[in-house]
Amino acid sequence: VIERASEPPSGEDRLIARYFRPLATHPGARGLIDDAATFTPPAGADLVLTTDALVGGVHFFVDDPPDTIAKKALRVNLSDLAAKGSAPAGFLLSLALPEAIGEEWLEAFAGGLGADAHAYGCALLGGDTVRTTGPVTISITAFGTLPHGRMVGRSGAGAGDLVVVTGTIGDAALGLLVRRDSGKAERWQLNHRQRDHLIERYLLPQPRNAIAQALQQHASAAMDVSDGLVGDLRKLCAASDVAADIDVVRVPLSDAARTALASDPALVEAALTGGDDYEVVATVPAPAIAALKAQARAAGVALSEIGVVRADRPQANFIDQAGKPLLFKRPSFSHF
Amino acid sequence: VIERASEPPSGEDRLIARYFRPLATHPGARGLIDDAATFTPPAGADLVLTTDALVGGVHFFVDDPPDTIAKKALRVNLSDLAAKGSAPAGFLLSLALPEAIGEEWLEAFAGGLGADAHAYGCALLGGDTVRTTGPVTISITAFGTLPHGRMVGRSGAGAGDLVVVTGTIGDAALGLLVRRDSGKAERWQLNHRQRDHLIERYLLPQPRNAIAQALQQHASAAMDVSDGLVGDLRKLCAASDVAADIDVVRVPLSDAARTALASDPALVEAALTGGDDYEVVATVPAPAIAALKAQARAAGVALSEIGVVRADRPQANFIDQAGKPLLFKRPSFSHF
């Protein structure tokens, strides 16, 4: 007799059993002890599939709280599911860990992940945990469901549609600047609450899954704003072969962002082109705007009308109060 | 006018357009220009979902040919789909790239990935490309389909079932030893063809998707052999709450592995407990064995009967020709 179930399991098995098995509450996850998970799609449903990776030192600070790192990794994927009009169903986690990561970090990470999996109704179905000589790397593939053929793409915007955006824009980009240089909070004349708001918005996106169904019913096109409103709206316009005219003054800003921009008006570029908003920008046929607004209000999601779609060559024009288009050095965030 | 479709796209967009868009032939991939992909599951089907990551310097040598790295990354996932009895349907790719990775590497990587996506009928549906300060990290989430409730789990093995394994065992583990110390090929008295065979088996798994349907019809339990036959069979026994008695002499070995073991009999441990086989070990009720063997033969997949399942506390016994159980220092491979 060589192999006994009572033998100590491998380090990876032990790690999964201790930290991630408690999250695998969906029967299809099979307690994370099989090679794969099963998922039975609702009859007549399409799946919406997305994957996003976060790398330590690139997409988050390695000393960020592990529970917020986990939540951010899941939420950036949930944000895509929301923008496409789908309801979250489940996710798979691929986690590359350097040796320096200890049990305490893992416990907090798994705790944050489990809390959000529960809060958003998106079950952990499987995963892989591997060693890396590099930074912590978290790759999540999430999937959602919606009625067949109803995914909200980027390509459906039509002339006359109104452009809307959820929440507020620019907070995370400004929060990142404050994280990198804490003196900025003072120079921008932010109070503590305002400073904390911006930093918090960088740490922890607020994906708009609460209005996914309303978007699916009413939006002609939508995408999540992850690489800056200017560049992302340009992508939507390119996919739809339309132009959008945006009134910069109508772009929703938080009280903190307004204060910062009042101190330094040039920050408008960081706010409109920085990444990590994880809001939704959508186009909506004019007759549907009232219904979408009412549903957003009922769901507790702020929704602002910021412009209109025109038949023209693809472009996104951000027009200031003087009627002049803003010019940006770098319209979209990219690590490449 | 600031944003124009004719503006140069970001580095990431350009990279995706050049190397990965040509692979996105499935309509649900939407040319990789949307936030998410769609997939319409066949009526009455379950999905089987799996994720596996490969890290440069951990799971492959960073100077391995990029096309084989890509193929290995997909195939380790295809192997899970095969062992579960499902037909491949699609995958999402998460790719973390250090700055040192150039266009030539990416072109070869994408070429290998596209060739296998086509060969195995597993479409690229989406992905994310990010920067890392660490090694190349490739995380793939693949999914397959099968009739509702028909996934082959690890827990269905019953007393009296026969244990079968596909292909040959131990080649990749021996190939890795040769990769690390080229003098071993001579000491093991391998000819060039035998040496190349072992190295090739480490570089490029041969997932057994050709018999997935036969497994789904006939196997009571199955899993892919990725961390060593001894440890993996132990896991299957633990999940099924049974014991398995394996005749070591019936474990299928390649000509190259036989030659190596004849030179150094202690290599049996590396062969039976080393990782990276990507074969399937399955249990089959005795009345179904003839049908499974016939279907495997028709599919061109070697299938060897290596032992039997007994009602006993969970264990996997590897019995040598003298009737004595082999003892292993480390039954299963783990990076942790």
Coordinates of C-alpha atoms in Angstrom, one line a residue, chain A residues 7-334:
Chain A
E7 CA -1.4 11.1 2.9
P8 CA -0.7 14.8 3.0
P9 CA -2.0 16.4 -0.3
S10 CA 0.3 18.5 -2.4
G11 CA 0.8 22.1 -1.6
E12 CA -1.5 23.2 -4.4
D13 CA -4.3 20.9 -3.4
R14 CA -4.0 22.0 0.2
L15 CA -4.1 25.7 -0.8
I16 CA -7.1 25.2 -3.0
A17 CA -8.9 23.1 -0.3
R18 CA -8.2 25.7 2.4
Y19 CA -8.9 29.0 0.6
F20 CA -10.9 28.4 -2.5
R21 CA -13.1 25.3 -1.9
P22 CA -15.3 27.2 0.6
L23 CA -16.1 29.6 -2.3
A24 CA -17.2 26.7 -4.6
T25 CA -20.8 26.6 -3.6
H26 CA -22.2 26.0 -7.1
P27 CA -22.8 22.3 -7.7
G28 CA -21.1 22.6 -11.1
A29 CA -17.9 23.5 -9.4
R30 CA -17.8 20.0 -7.9
G31 CA -15.9 21.3 -4.9
L32 CA -13.0 22.1 -7.2
I33 CA -11.8 18.5 -7.0
D34 CA -12.5 17.5 -10.6
D35 CA -10.6 18.5 -13.8
A36 CA -13.4 20.7 -15.0
A37 CA -16.7 22.3 -14.0
T38 CA -20.1 21.9 -15.5
F39 CA -22.7 24.5 -16.3
T40 CA -26.2 23.9 -17.6
P41 CA -27.2 27.0 -19.7
P42 CA -30.8 28.1 -19.3
A43 CA -32.9 27.0 -22.3
G44 CA -32.8 29.6 -25.1
A45 CA -29.9 31.5 -23.5
D46 CA -26.7 32.8 -25.1
L47 CA -23.6 32.9 -23.1
V48 CA -21.5 36.1 -22.9
L49 CA -17.8 35.4 -22.2
T50 CA -15.1 37.7 -21.2
T51 CA -11.6 37.5 -19.7
D52 CA -9.5 40.2 -18.0
A53 CA -6.2 39.9 -16.3
L54 CA -4.6 42.0 -13.6
V55 CA -0.8 42.0 -13.0
G56 CA 0.8 43.2 -9.7
G57 CA 2.7 46.4 -10.2
V58 CA 0.9 47.0 -13.5
H59 CA -2.8 47.0 -12.7
F60 CA -2.7 47.3 -9.0
F61 CA -0.1 48.1 -6.3
V62 CA 1.3 44.9 -4.8
D63 CA 0.7 46.3 -1.3
D64 CA -3.0 47.0 -2.0
P65 CA -5.3 45.1 0.3
P66 CA -5.6 41.6 -1.0
D67 CA -9.4 41.5 -0.6
T68 CA -9.7 44.6 -2.9
I69 CA -7.3 43.1 -5.4
A70 CA -9.5 40.0 -5.6
K71 CA -12.7 42.1 -5.9
K72 CA -11.2 44.4 -8.6
A73 CA -10.1 41.3 -10.6
L74 CA -13.7 40.0 -10.5
R75 CA -15.4 43.3 -11.0
V76 CA -13.5 44.3 -14.1
N77 CA -15.0 41.2 -15.7
L78 CA -18.4 41.8 -14.2
S79 CA -18.3 45.3 -15.7
D80 CA -18.0 43.7 -19.2
L81 CA -20.9 41.4 -18.5
A82 CA -23.0 44.4 -17.4
A83 CA -22.2 46.5 -20.4
K84 CA -23.2 43.6 -22.7
G85 CA -26.6 43.4 -21.0
S86 CA -26.0 39.9 -19.4
A87 CA -26.6 38.5 -16.0
P88 CA -23.4 37.1 -14.3
A89 CA -23.4 33.3 -14.0
G90 CA -20.0 32.1 -13.1
F91 CA -16.2 32.5 -13.4
L92 CA -12.9 30.7 -13.5
L93 CA -9.8 31.9 -11.7
S94 CA -6.2 31.5 -12.9
L95 CA -3.8 32.6 -10.1
A96 CA 0.0 32.9 -10.6
L97 CA 1.6 33.3 -7.2
P98 CA 5.2 34.3 -6.4
E99 CA 6.8 32.5 -3.4
A100 CA 6.6 35.6 -1.3
I101 CA 2.8 35.4 -1.1
G102 CA 1.9 34.0 2.3
E103 CA -1.2 32.4 3.8
E104 CA -2.5 35.7 5.2
W105 CA -2.6 37.3 1.8
L106 CA -4.3 34.3 0.3
E107 CA -6.9 34.2 3.1
A108 CA -7.8 37.9 2.6
F109 CA -7.8 37.5 -1.2
A110 CA -10.1 34.5 -1.1
G111 CA -12.3 36.3 1.4
G112 CA -12.7 39.3 -0.9
L113 CA -13.4 37.1 -3.9
G114 CA -16.0 35.0 -2.1
A115 CA -17.8 38.1 -0.8
D116 CA -18.1 39.5 -4.4
A117 CA -19.0 36.2 -5.9
H118 CA -21.9 36.1 -3.5
A119 CA -22.8 39.7 -3.8
Y120 CA -22.9 39.6 -7.6
G121 CA -24.3 36.1 -8.0
C122 CA -21.3 35.0 -10.0
A123 CA -20.1 31.6 -8.7
L124 CA -16.5 30.4 -8.7
L125 CA -16.6 27.3 -10.9
G126 CA -13.0 26.4 -11.3
G127 CA -9.4 27.6 -11.4
D128 CA -5.8 26.9 -11.6
T129 CA -3.1 28.0 -9.2
V130 CA 0.5 28.1 -10.4
R131 CA 3.9 29.4 -9.3
T132 CA 5.5 32.4 -11.0
T133 CA 8.9 34.1 -10.6
G134 CA 7.1 37.3 -11.5
P135 CA 4.4 39.4 -9.8
V136 CA 1.0 38.1 -8.7
T137 CA -1.1 37.6 -11.8
I138 CA -4.8 37.2 -11.7
S139 CA -6.7 36.1 -14.7
I140 CA -10.5 35.7 -14.5
T141 CA -12.8 34.4 -17.2
A142 CA -16.4 35.3 -16.4
F143 CA -19.6 34.4 -18.2
G144 CA -23.1 35.6 -18.1
T145 CA -26.4 34.7 -19.8
L146 CA -29.0 36.5 -21.7
P147 CA -31.8 35.7 -24.2
H148 CA -30.5 34.4 -27.5
G149 CA -29.3 37.1 -29.8
R150 CA -29.7 39.9 -27.3
M151 CA -26.1 40.7 -26.4
V152 CA -25.5 44.5 -26.6
G153 CA -22.6 45.0 -29.0
R154 CA -20.5 48.0 -29.9
S155 CA -21.8 48.2 -33.4
G156 CA -25.5 49.1 -33.1
A157 CA -25.4 52.9 -32.5
G158 CA -27.4 54.9 -35.0
A159 CA -27.8 58.5 -36.0
G160 CA -30.1 60.4 -33.5
D161 CA -29.3 58.0 -30.6
L162 CA -28.5 59.6 -27.3
V163 CA -25.2 58.9 -25.5
V164 CA -25.5 58.1 -21.9
V165 CA -22.9 57.1 -19.2
T166 CA -23.3 55.6 -15.8
G167 CA -21.9 56.9 -12.5
T168 CA -19.1 59.4 -12.6
I169 CA -16.0 59.6 -14.9
G170 CA -12.4 60.2 -14.1
D171 CA -12.4 59.4 -10.4
A172 CA -10.1 56.3 -10.7
A173 CA -7.6 58.1 -13.0
L174 CA -7.4 61.0 -10.5
G175 CA -7.2 58.5 -7.7
L176 CA -4.3 56.8 -9.3
L177 CA -2.5 60.2 -9.6
V178 CA -3.1 60.8 -5.9
R179 CA -1.8 57.3 -5.0
R180 CA 1.4 58.0 -6.9
D181 CA 1.9 61.5 -5.4
S182 CA 0.0 62.1 -2.2
G183 CA 0.9 65.8 -2.4
K184 CA -1.6 66.2 -5.2
A185 CA -4.5 65.9 -2.8
E186 CA -3.4 69.1 -1.1
R187 CA -2.5 70.9 -4.3
W188 CA -5.9 70.1 -5.7
Q189 CA -7.5 71.4 -2.5
L190 CA -9.2 68.1 -1.8
N191 CA -10.6 67.4 1.7
H192 CA -9.9 64.0 3.2
R193 CA -13.3 62.6 2.1
Q194 CA -12.7 63.7 -1.5
R195 CA -9.2 62.3 -1.5
D196 CA -10.4 59.0 -0.1
H197 CA -13.2 58.9 -2.6
L198 CA -10.8 59.1 -5.6
I199 CA -8.4 56.5 -4.1
E200 CA -11.3 54.2 -3.3
R201 CA -12.6 54.5 -6.9
Y202 CA -9.2 53.4 -8.2
L203 CA -9.0 50.5 -5.8
L204 CA -12.5 49.2 -6.2
P205 CA -14.7 49.5 -9.3
Q206 CA -18.4 49.6 -9.0
P207 CA -19.6 47.5 -11.9
R208 CA -23.1 48.5 -13.1
N209 CA -24.7 45.0 -13.2
A210 CA -27.8 46.4 -11.7
I211 CA -28.8 48.0 -15.0
A212 CA -27.6 45.2 -17.3
Q213 CA -31.2 44.1 -18.1
A214 CA -32.3 47.7 -18.8
L215 CA -29.4 48.1 -21.2
Q216 CA -30.3 44.8 -22.9
Q217 CA -33.8 46.1 -23.4
H218 CA -33.1 49.7 -24.5
A219 CA -29.5 50.3 -25.6
S220 CA -28.5 50.2 -29.3
A221 CA -24.8 49.8 -28.4
A222 CA -22.8 49.8 -25.2
M223 CA -19.4 49.1 -23.8
D224 CA -17.7 49.4 -20.4
V225 CA -15.4 52.4 -19.9
S226 CA -12.1 50.8 -18.9
D227 CA -9.4 52.6 -20.9
G228 CA -10.8 56.2 -20.8
L229 CA -14.1 57.6 -22.0
V230 CA -12.6 59.4 -25.0
G231 CA -10.8 56.3 -26.4
D232 CA -13.5 53.9 -25.5
L233 CA -16.3 56.0 -27.1
R234 CA -14.1 56.3 -30.2
K235 CA -14.0 52.5 -30.4
L236 CA -17.8 52.3 -30.1
C237 CA -18.2 54.9 -32.9
A238 CA -15.7 53.0 -35.1
A239 CA -17.6 49.7 -34.6
S240 CA -20.9 51.5 -35.3
D241 CA -19.6 53.7 -38.1
V242 CA -21.0 56.8 -36.6
A243 CA -19.8 60.0 -34.9
A244 CA -20.7 61.1 -31.4
D245 CA -20.8 64.7 -30.2
I246 CA -20.3 64.9 -26.4
D247 CA -20.9 68.0 -24.3
V248 CA -18.0 68.0 -21.9
V249 CA -19.9 69.9 -19.2
R250 CA -22.5 67.1 -19.1
V251 CA -20.0 64.4 -18.5
P252 CA -20.8 63.4 -14.8
L253 CA -18.0 64.2 -12.3
S254 CA -17.9 63.5 -8.6
D255 CA -17.7 66.3 -6.2
A256 CA -14.0 65.3 -5.6
A257 CA -13.2 65.4 -9.4
R258 CA -14.9 68.8 -9.7
T259 CA -12.8 70.2 -6.9
A260 CA -9.6 68.8 -8.5
L261 CA -10.5 70.2 -12.0
A262 CA -11.4 73.6 -10.5
S263 CA -7.8 73.7 -9.1
D264 CA -6.2 72.4 -12.2
P265 CA -8.4 72.6 -15.4
A266 CA -5.8 70.6 -17.3
L267 CA -6.9 67.5 -15.3
V268 CA -9.9 67.2 -17.7
E269 CA -7.6 65.2 -19.9
A270 CA -6.7 62.7 -17.2
A271 CA -10.4 62.4 -16.2
L272 CA -11.6 61.8 -19.8
T273 CA -8.8 59.6 -21.1
G274 CA -7.5 57.9 -17.9
G275 CA -8.5 54.3 -17.4
D276 CA -10.3 52.2 -14.7
D277 CA -13.7 54.0 -14.6
Y278 CA -15.6 50.7 -15.1
E279 CA -18.7 52.7 -15.9
V280 CA -20.9 51.9 -19.0
V281 CA -21.2 54.2 -22.0
A282 CA -24.2 53.4 -24.1
T283 CA -26.3 54.7 -27.0
V284 CA -30.0 54.7 -26.8
P285 CA -32.7 55.5 -29.4
A286 CA -34.4 58.7 -28.3
P287 CA -37.8 57.0 -27.8
A288 CA -36.3 54.6 -25.2
I289 CA -34.4 57.1 -23.1
A290 CA -37.2 57.7 -20.6
A291 CA -37.7 54.0 -19.9
L292 CA -34.0 53.5 -19.5
K293 CA -33.6 56.4 -17.1
A294 CA -36.6 55.2 -15.1
Q295 CA -35.1 51.7 -14.8
A296 CA -31.7 53.1 -13.9
R297 CA -33.2 55.2 -11.2
A298 CA -35.1 52.2 -9.8
A299 CA -31.9 50.3 -9.8
G300 CA -30.0 53.0 -8.0
V301 CA -27.6 53.7 -10.8
A302 CA -26.9 57.3 -11.9
L303 CA -27.3 57.7 -15.6
S304 CA -26.3 60.9 -17.4
E305 CA -27.1 62.0 -21.0
I306 CA -23.9 63.4 -22.4
G307 CA -24.4 63.7 -26.2
V308 CA -25.8 62.5 -29.4
V309 CA -24.9 60.2 -32.3
R310 CA -24.5 61.6 -35.8
A311 CA -24.1 60.0 -39.2
D312 CA -20.6 61.0 -40.0
R313 CA -17.2 59.3 -40.3
P314 CA -16.3 57.6 -37.0
Q315 CA -15.2 60.1 -34.4
A316 CA -15.9 61.1 -30.8
N317 CA -16.0 64.9 -30.4
F318 CA -15.7 66.3 -26.9
I319 CA -17.1 69.9 -27.1
D320 CA -16.4 72.4 -24.4
Q321 CA -18.6 75.3 -23.2
A322 CA -17.2 77.6 -25.8
G323 CA -18.3 75.1 -28.5
K324 CA -14.7 74.1 -29.3
P325 CA -13.6 70.5 -29.5
L326 CA -11.0 69.4 -26.8
L327 CA -7.7 68.1 -28.0
F328 CA -6.1 65.2 -26.2
K329 CA -2.5 64.1 -26.2
R330 CA -3.4 60.4 -25.7
P331 CA -7.0 59.5 -26.1
S332 CA -6.9 56.1 -24.7
F333 CA -4.9 54.2 -22.0
S334 CA -2.6 51.3 -23.1

